[in-house]
Coordinates of C-alpha atoms and ligand atoms in Angstrom, one line a residue:
X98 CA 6.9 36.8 -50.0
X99 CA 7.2 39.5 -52.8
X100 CA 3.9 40.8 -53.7
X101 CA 2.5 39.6 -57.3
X102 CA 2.1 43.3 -58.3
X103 CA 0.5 42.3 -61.8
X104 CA -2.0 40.2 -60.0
X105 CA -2.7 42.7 -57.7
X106 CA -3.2 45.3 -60.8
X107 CA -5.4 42.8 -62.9
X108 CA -7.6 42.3 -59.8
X109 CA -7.8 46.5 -59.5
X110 CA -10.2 47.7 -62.3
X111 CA -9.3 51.4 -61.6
X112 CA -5.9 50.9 -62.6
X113 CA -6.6 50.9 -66.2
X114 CA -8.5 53.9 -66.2
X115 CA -6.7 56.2 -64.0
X116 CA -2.7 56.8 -62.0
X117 CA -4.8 56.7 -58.5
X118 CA -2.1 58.2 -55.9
X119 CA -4.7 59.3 -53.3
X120 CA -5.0 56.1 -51.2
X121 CA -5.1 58.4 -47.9
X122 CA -8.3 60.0 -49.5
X123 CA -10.2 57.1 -50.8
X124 CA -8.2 53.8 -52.5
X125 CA -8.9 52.1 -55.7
X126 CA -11.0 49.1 -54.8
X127 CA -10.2 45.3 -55.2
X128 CA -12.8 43.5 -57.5
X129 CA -13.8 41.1 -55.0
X130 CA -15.0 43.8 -52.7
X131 CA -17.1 45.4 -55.5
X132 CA -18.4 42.0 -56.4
X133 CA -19.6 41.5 -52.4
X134 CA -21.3 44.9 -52.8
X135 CA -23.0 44.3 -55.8
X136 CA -23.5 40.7 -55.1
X137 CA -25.5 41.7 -51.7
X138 CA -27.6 44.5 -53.4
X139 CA -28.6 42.0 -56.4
X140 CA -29.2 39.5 -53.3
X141 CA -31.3 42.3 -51.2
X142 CA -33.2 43.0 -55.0
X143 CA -34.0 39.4 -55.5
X144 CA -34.8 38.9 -52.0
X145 CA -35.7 41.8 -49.7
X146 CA -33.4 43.9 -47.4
X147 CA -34.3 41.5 -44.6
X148 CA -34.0 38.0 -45.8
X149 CA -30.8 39.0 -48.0
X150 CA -29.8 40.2 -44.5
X151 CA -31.0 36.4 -42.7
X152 CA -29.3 34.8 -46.0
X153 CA -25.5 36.1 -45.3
X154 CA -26.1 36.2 -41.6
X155 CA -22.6 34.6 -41.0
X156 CA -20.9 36.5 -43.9
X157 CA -22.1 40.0 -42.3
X158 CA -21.3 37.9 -38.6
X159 CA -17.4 37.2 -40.4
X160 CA -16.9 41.2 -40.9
X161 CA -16.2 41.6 -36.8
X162 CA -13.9 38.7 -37.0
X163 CA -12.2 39.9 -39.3
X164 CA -11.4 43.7 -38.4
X165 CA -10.8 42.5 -35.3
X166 CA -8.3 40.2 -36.9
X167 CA -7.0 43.3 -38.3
X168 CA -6.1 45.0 -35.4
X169 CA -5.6 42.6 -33.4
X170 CA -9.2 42.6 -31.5
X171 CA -12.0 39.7 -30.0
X172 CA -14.8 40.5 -32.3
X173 CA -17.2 41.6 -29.3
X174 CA -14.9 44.3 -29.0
X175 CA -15.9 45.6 -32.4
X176 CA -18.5 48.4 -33.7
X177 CA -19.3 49.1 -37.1
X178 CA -19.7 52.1 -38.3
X179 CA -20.3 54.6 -41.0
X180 CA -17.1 56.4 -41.1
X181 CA -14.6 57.1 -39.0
X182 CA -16.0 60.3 -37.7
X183 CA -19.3 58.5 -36.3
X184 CA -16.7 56.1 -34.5
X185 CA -14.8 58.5 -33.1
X186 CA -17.6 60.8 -32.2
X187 CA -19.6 57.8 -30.3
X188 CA -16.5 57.2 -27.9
X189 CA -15.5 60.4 -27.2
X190 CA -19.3 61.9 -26.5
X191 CA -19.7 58.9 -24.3
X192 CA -17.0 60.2 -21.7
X193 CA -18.7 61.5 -18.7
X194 CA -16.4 64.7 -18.3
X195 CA -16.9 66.7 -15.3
X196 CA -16.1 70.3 -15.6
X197 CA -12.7 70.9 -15.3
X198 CA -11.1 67.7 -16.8
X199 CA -8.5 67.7 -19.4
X200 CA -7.7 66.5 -22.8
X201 CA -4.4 65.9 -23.7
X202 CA -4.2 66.0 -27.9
X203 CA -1.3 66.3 -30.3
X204 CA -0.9 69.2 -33.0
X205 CA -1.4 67.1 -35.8
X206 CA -5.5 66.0 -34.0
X207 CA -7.8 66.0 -37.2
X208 CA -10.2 69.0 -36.9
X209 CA -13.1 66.8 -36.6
X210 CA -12.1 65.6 -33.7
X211 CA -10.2 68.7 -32.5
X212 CA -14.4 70.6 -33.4
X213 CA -15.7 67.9 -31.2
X214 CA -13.0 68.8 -28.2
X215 CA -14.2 72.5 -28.5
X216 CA -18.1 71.5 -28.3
X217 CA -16.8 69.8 -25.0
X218 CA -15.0 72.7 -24.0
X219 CA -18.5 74.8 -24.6
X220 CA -20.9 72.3 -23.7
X221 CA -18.9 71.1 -20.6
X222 CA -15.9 72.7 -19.3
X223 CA -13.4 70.7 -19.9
X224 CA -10.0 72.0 -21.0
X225 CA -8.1 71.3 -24.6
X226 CA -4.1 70.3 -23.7
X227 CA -2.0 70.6 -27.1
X228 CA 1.1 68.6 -26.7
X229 CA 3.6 70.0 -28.3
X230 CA 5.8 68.5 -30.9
X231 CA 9.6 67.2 -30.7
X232 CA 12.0 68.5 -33.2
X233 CA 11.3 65.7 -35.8
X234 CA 7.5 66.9 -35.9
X235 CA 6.1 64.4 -34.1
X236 CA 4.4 64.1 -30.3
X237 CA 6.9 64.8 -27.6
X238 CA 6.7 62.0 -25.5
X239 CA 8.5 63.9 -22.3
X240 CA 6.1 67.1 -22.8
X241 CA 3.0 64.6 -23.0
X242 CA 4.1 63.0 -19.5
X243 CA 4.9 66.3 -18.2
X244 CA 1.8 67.2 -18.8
X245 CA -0.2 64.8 -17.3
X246 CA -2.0 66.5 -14.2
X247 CA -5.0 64.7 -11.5
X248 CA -7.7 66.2 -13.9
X249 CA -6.6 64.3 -17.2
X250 CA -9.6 62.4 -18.7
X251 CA -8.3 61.6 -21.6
X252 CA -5.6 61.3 -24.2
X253 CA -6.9 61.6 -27.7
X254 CA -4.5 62.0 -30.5
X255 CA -4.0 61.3 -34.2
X256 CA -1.6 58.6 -35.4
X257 CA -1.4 59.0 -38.9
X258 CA -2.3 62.6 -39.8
X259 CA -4.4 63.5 -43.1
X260 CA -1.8 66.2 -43.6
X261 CA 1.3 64.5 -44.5
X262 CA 4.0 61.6 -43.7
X263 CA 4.2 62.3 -39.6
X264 CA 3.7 58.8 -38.0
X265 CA 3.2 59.6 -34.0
X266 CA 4.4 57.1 -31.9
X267 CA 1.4 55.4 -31.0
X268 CA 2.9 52.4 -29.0
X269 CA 4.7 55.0 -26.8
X270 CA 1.9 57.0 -25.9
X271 CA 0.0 53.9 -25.2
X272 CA 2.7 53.2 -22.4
X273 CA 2.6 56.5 -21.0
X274 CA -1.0 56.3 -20.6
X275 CA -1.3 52.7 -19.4
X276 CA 1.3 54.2 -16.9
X277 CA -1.3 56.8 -15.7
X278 CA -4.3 54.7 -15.8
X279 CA -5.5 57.5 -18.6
X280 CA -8.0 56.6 -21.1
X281 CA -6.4 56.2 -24.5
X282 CA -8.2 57.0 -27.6
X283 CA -6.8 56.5 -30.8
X284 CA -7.3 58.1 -34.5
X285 CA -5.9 55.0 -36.7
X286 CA -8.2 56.0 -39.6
X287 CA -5.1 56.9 -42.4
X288 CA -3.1 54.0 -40.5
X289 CA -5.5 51.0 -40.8
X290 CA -5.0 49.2 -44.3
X291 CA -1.1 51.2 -45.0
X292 CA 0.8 48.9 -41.7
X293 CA 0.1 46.2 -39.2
X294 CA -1.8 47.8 -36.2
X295 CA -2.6 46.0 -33.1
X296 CA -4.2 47.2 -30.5
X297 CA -2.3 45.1 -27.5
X298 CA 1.1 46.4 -28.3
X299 CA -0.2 49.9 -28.8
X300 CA -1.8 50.2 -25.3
X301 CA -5.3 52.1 -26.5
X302 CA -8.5 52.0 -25.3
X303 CA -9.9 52.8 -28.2
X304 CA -9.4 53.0 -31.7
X305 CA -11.5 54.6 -34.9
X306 CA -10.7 53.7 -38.4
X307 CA -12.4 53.8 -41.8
X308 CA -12.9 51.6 -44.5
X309 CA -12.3 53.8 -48.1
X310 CA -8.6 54.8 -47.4
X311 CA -5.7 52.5 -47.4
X312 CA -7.9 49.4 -46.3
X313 CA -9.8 49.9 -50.0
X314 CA -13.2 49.3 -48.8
X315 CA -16.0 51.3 -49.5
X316 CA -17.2 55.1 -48.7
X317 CA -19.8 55.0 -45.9
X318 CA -17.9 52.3 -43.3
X319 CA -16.1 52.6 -40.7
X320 CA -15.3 50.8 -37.3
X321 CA -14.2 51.4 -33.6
X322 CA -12.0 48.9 -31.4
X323 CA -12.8 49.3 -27.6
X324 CA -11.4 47.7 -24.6
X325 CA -13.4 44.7 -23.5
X326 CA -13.0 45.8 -20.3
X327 CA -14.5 49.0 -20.8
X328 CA -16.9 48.1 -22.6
X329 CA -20.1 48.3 -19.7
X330 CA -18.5 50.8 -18.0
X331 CA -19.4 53.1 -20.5
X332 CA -23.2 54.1 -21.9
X333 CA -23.2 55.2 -25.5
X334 CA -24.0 58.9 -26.4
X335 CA -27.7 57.4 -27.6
X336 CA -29.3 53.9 -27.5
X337 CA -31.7 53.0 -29.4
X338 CA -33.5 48.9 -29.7
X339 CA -30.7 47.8 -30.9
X340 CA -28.0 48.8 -28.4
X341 CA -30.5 48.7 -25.8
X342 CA -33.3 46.5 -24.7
X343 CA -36.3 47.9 -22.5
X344 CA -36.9 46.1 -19.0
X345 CA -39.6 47.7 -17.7
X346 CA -41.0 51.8 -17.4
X347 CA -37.6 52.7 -15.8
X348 CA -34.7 50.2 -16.9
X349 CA -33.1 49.4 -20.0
X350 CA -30.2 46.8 -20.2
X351 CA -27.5 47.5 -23.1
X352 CA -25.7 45.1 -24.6
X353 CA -22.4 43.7 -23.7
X354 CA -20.3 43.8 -26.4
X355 CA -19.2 47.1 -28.2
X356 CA -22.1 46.8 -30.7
X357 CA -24.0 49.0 -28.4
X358 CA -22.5 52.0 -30.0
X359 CA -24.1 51.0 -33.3
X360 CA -27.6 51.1 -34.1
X361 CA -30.5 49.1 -36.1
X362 CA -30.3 49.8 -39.3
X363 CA -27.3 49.6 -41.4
X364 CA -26.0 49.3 -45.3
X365 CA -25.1 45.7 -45.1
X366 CA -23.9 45.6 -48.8
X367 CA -21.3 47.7 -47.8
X368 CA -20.6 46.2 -44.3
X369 CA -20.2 43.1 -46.6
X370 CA -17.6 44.8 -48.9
X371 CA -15.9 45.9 -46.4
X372 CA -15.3 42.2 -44.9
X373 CA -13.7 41.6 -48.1
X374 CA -11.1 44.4 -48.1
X375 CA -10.3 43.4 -44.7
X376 CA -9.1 39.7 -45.8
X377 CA -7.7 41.3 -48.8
X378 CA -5.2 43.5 -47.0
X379 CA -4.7 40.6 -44.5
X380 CA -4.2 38.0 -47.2
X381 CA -1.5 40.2 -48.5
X382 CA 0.1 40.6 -45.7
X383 CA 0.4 44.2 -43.8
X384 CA 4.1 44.1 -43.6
X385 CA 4.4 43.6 -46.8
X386 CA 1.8 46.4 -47.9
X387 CA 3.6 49.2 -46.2
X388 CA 7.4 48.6 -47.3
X389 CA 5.9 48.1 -50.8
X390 CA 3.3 51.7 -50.1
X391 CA 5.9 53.4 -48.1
X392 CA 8.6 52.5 -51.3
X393 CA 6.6 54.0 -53.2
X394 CA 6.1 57.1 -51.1
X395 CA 10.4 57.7 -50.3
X396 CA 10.4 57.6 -54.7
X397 CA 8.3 60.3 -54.8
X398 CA 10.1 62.7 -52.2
X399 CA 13.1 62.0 -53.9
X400 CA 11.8 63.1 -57.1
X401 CA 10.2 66.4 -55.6
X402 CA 13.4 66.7 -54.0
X403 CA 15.0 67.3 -57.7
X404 CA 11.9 69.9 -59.1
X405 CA 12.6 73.6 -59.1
X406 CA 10.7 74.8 -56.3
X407 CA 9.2 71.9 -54.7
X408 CA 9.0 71.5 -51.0
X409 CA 8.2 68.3 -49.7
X410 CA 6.4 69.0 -46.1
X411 CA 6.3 66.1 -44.6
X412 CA 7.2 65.4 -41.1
X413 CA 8.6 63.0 -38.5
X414 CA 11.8 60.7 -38.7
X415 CA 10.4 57.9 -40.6
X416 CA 7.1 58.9 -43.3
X417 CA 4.2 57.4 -44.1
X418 CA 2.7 56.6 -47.3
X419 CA 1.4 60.2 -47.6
X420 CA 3.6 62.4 -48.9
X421 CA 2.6 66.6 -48.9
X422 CA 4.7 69.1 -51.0
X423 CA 4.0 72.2 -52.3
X424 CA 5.9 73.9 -56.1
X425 CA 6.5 77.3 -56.3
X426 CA 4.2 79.6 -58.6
X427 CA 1.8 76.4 -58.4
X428 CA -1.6 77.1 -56.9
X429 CA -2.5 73.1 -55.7
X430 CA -6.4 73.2 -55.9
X431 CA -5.7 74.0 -60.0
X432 CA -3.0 71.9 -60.1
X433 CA -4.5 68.9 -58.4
X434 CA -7.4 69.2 -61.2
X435 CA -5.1 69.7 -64.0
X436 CA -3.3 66.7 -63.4
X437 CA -6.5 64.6 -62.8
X438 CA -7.2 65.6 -66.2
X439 CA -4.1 64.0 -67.7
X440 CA -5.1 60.9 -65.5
X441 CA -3.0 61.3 -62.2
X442 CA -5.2 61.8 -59.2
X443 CA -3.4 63.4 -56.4
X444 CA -5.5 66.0 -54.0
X445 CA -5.1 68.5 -51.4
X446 CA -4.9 69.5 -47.6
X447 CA -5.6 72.6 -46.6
X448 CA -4.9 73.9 -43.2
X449 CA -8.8 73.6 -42.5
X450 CA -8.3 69.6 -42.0
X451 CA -5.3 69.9 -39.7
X452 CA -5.4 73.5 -37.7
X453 CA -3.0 73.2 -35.4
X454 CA -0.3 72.0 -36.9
X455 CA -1.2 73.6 -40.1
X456 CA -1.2 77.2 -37.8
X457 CA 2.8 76.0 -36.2
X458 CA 3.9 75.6 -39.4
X459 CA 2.2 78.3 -41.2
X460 CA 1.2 75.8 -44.0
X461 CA -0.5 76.9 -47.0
X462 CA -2.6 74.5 -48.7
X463 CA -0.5 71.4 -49.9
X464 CA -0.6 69.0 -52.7
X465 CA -0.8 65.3 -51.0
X466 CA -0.2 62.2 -52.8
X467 CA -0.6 58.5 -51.6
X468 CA 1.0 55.7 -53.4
X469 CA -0.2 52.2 -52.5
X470 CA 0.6 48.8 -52.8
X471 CA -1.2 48.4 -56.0
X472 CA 0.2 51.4 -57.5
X473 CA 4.0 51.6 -59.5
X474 CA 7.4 53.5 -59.7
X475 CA 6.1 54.2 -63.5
X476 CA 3.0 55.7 -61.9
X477 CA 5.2 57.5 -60.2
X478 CA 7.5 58.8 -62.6
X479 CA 4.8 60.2 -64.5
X480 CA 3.0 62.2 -61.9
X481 CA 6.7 63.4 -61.5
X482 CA 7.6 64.6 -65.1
X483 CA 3.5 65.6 -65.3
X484 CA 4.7 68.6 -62.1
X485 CA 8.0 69.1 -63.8
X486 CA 5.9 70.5 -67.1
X487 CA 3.3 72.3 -65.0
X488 CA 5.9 73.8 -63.5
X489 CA 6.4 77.8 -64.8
Ligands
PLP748 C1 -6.6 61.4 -39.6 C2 -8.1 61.3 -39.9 N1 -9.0 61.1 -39.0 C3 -10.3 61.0 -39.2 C4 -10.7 61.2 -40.5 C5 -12.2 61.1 -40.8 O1 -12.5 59.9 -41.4 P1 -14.0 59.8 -42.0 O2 -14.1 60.7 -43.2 O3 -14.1 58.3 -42.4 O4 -15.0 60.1 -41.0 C6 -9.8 61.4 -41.6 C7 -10.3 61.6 -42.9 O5 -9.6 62.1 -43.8 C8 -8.5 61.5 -41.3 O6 -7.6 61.7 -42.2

C-alpha cells in the first residue's frame, strides 16, 4: 500500500517548523509517541513514579513485545536500554576474553565501539582484526572468512555506518559466523526504523539499536536483542537487585531472560514512547518505509551529482538513507549551521565518529543528510537549490 504521506506529515508536528533531513542523527517524532511521553509524566505527576509505573504495567510490559516484533525477537530476549552505546557496551564487556583472543570488526565499526575494543585490547589482551573492505566499500566477505583463526571470540561489526550510505551485508556475515560457531554481535543502531531487520535471517547473536534515529522515538532509549540460548550462559558486566537476586552470603541467581543486563531504575515515560514509535514504524510497514526513505536518499545524490564541486561519498553497491557529500570551498560545520538557519537541518561526520574508514579514505569532515519517510522531494529540492547558493 502507498503511504498516506499527508497523514503521515499532519501527524509530524516538526514538519511545519523545520526541512528535518537528519533522521540518522535524531528523527522528527510522531505525535502519538509525544503524547505517551507526556501522557506518562502527567500520569507519574498525578500519581507518583511508582503507581504510574503499577498503572501501565502492561503498556511498559507491551514495549518488549513489540521491539521484539521489530526485529523479529521472543520478548524475553529483549533488554531495554538507554541508548545504543549502553547496549552495546553491556554485551561486549560481558565476553569473558582470555588473553590472546581476537576480534574480527569491519572499517566502517563506530568509534564507540571500536574505543571499547581498545580498552579490551589494554585491559585484556585481546587483539583488534580489521576486515578489510571489497571494492564497493563494503566488508569482504572472503577476507572476513580468511581471517577467521582458533582464537576468534568474536565478530563485531557495524551494519549501517553513521558515516554514510554503506549497507554491510549483515545476513552474510551472520552465515559465515554461524559457520564457525563465532559469536556474532551486531551494530543495527542507524538500521532499526530505515528497513525490515530480523534477527533469524541475519544469523546474530546479538544486536544493539537505538530509539531517536530512524525508529523516531525518543533521546535516552535504546535496546539489545540477544540469543535466547545465550542468554545464561553469559553474566552481565554488573548486577544489581534487579538483574540479580541474593540466595544466600555466597550466591546470587540472575534472571533468565535478557532483562538481566538492565537495571532497577528506568525513565518509563520514555520506555513508553518508545513502544509507540515501534508500532508506528510497524504499522507503516518497514518495506514500505525504506523504498519511500531510500527514494528520497537516490534524489538527493542525484542532485549533488549536478552541483559544481560536490562529491557525494557514500559507499557500497546499494545506499542507505544516509547520504554524505562534501562541496568544494564549503567548510560543512558552517555550512550545516547556515542552512539550519534558513530551516533545513542537515549535520555532519567527522572522521572522529568513523576512524577507520574515515583514515582509508582520507575523509575530511562530511556533510550527511537523511531523508525519511515523512520527509518530501520538495524538501529535497530545497536543501538542493539552498547548497547551490551557498556555493562560492
Ligand atoms: C552506527 C552507530 N552505532 C552506534 C551509535 C551510538 O548510538 P547511541 O548514541 O544511541 O548510543 C551510533 C550513533 O550515532 C551509530 O551511528
Amino acid at each position: 500500500m502507498p503511504l498516506n504521506i499527508a497523514e503521515i506529515r499532519a501527524e509530524t508536528p516538526g514538519v511545519k517548523h523545520v526541512n528535518h533531513l537528519l533522521a540518522c542523527g535524531s528523527a522528527l517524532q510522531p505525535q502519538p509517541v509525544i503524547d505517551a511521553i507526556v501522557a506518562h509524566l502527567e500520569l507519574e505527576g498525578r500519581m507518583g513514579g511508582y503507581e504510574a509505573a503499577n498503572a501501565q504495567a502492561d503498556a511498559l510490559d507491551a514495549v518488549y513485545r513489540d521491539v521484539a516484533t521489530l526485529v523479529g525477537a521472543k520478548p524475553s530476549e529483549i533488554a531495554l536500554l538507554e541508548n545504543a552505546t549502553a547496549a552495546w557496551c553491556q554485551i561486549f564487556y560481558a565476553m569473558p576474553f582470555q588473553r590472546g583472543d581476537r576480534v574480527l570488526t569491519c572499517e566502517a565499526e563506530y568509534s564507540s565501539n571500536y574505543l571499547a575494543l581498545m580498552q579490551r585490547v589494554k585491559r585484556d589482551g585481546i587483539v583488534i582484526d580489521v576486515v578489510p573492505s571489497d571494492a564497493s566499500g563494503s566488508l569482504d566477505l572472503a577476507a572476513l572468512e580468511s581471517m577467521i583463526t582458533p582464537r576468534t571470540a568474536l565478530i563485531a561489526v557495524t551494519w549501517v555506518p553513521t558515516n554514510g550510505g554503506l549497507v554491510n551485508p549483515a545476513a552474510e556475515i551472520g552465515k559465515i559466523a554461524n559457520r564457525h560457531n563465532i559469536p556474532y554481535l551486531l551494530d543495527a543502531c542507524q538500521a532499526v526504523g530505515q528497513m525490515p531487520v530480523d534477527v533469524a535471517a541475519i544469523g546474530c547473536d546479538f544486536l544493539s539499536a537505538t530509539g531517536r534515529k530512524f525508529l523516531r522515538g525518543p533521546r535516552g532509549t535504546g535496546f539489545l536483542y540477544i540469543r535466547r540460548s545465550l542468554i545464561a550462559t553469559i553474566e552481565p558486566p554488573m548486577v544489581d537487585l534487579f538483574a540479580a537476586q541474593r540466595v544466600s552470603d555466597t550466591e546470587y541467581t540472575l534472571r533468565p531472560d535478557a532483562r538481566r543486563f538492565e537495571n532497577w531504575e528506568n525513565a518509563y515515560a520514555l520506555r513508553l514512547g518508545l513502544g509507540v514509535a515501534t508500532r508506528y514504524a510497524l504499522d507503516i510497514g518497514l518495506p514500505e518505509i525504506q523504498s519511500r526513505a531510500w527514494g528520497l536518499a537516490d534524489e538527493l545524490r542525484a542532485g549533488l551529482r549536478g552541483l559544481k564541486g560536490a562529491k557525494v561519498r557514500d559507499i557500497g553497491e546499494n545506499p542507505s538513507a544516509i547520504v554524505s557529500f562534501t562541496i568544494d570551498g564549503l567548510d560543512p560545520v558552517k555550512t550545516a549551521a547556515k542552512l539550519y538557519a534558513q530551516g533545513i537541518a542537515i549535520g555532519t561526520s567527522s572522521p572522529a565518529s568513523t576512524p577507520i574508514d574515515a583514515e582509508r579514505r582520507a575523509l575530511p569532515t562530511v556533510l550527511r543528510a537523511a531523508p525519511h519517510y515523512y520527509n518530501t522531494s520538495e524538501e529535497i529540492a530545497q536543501l538542493l537549490n539552498a547548497l547551490e547558493a551557498a556555493i562560492p
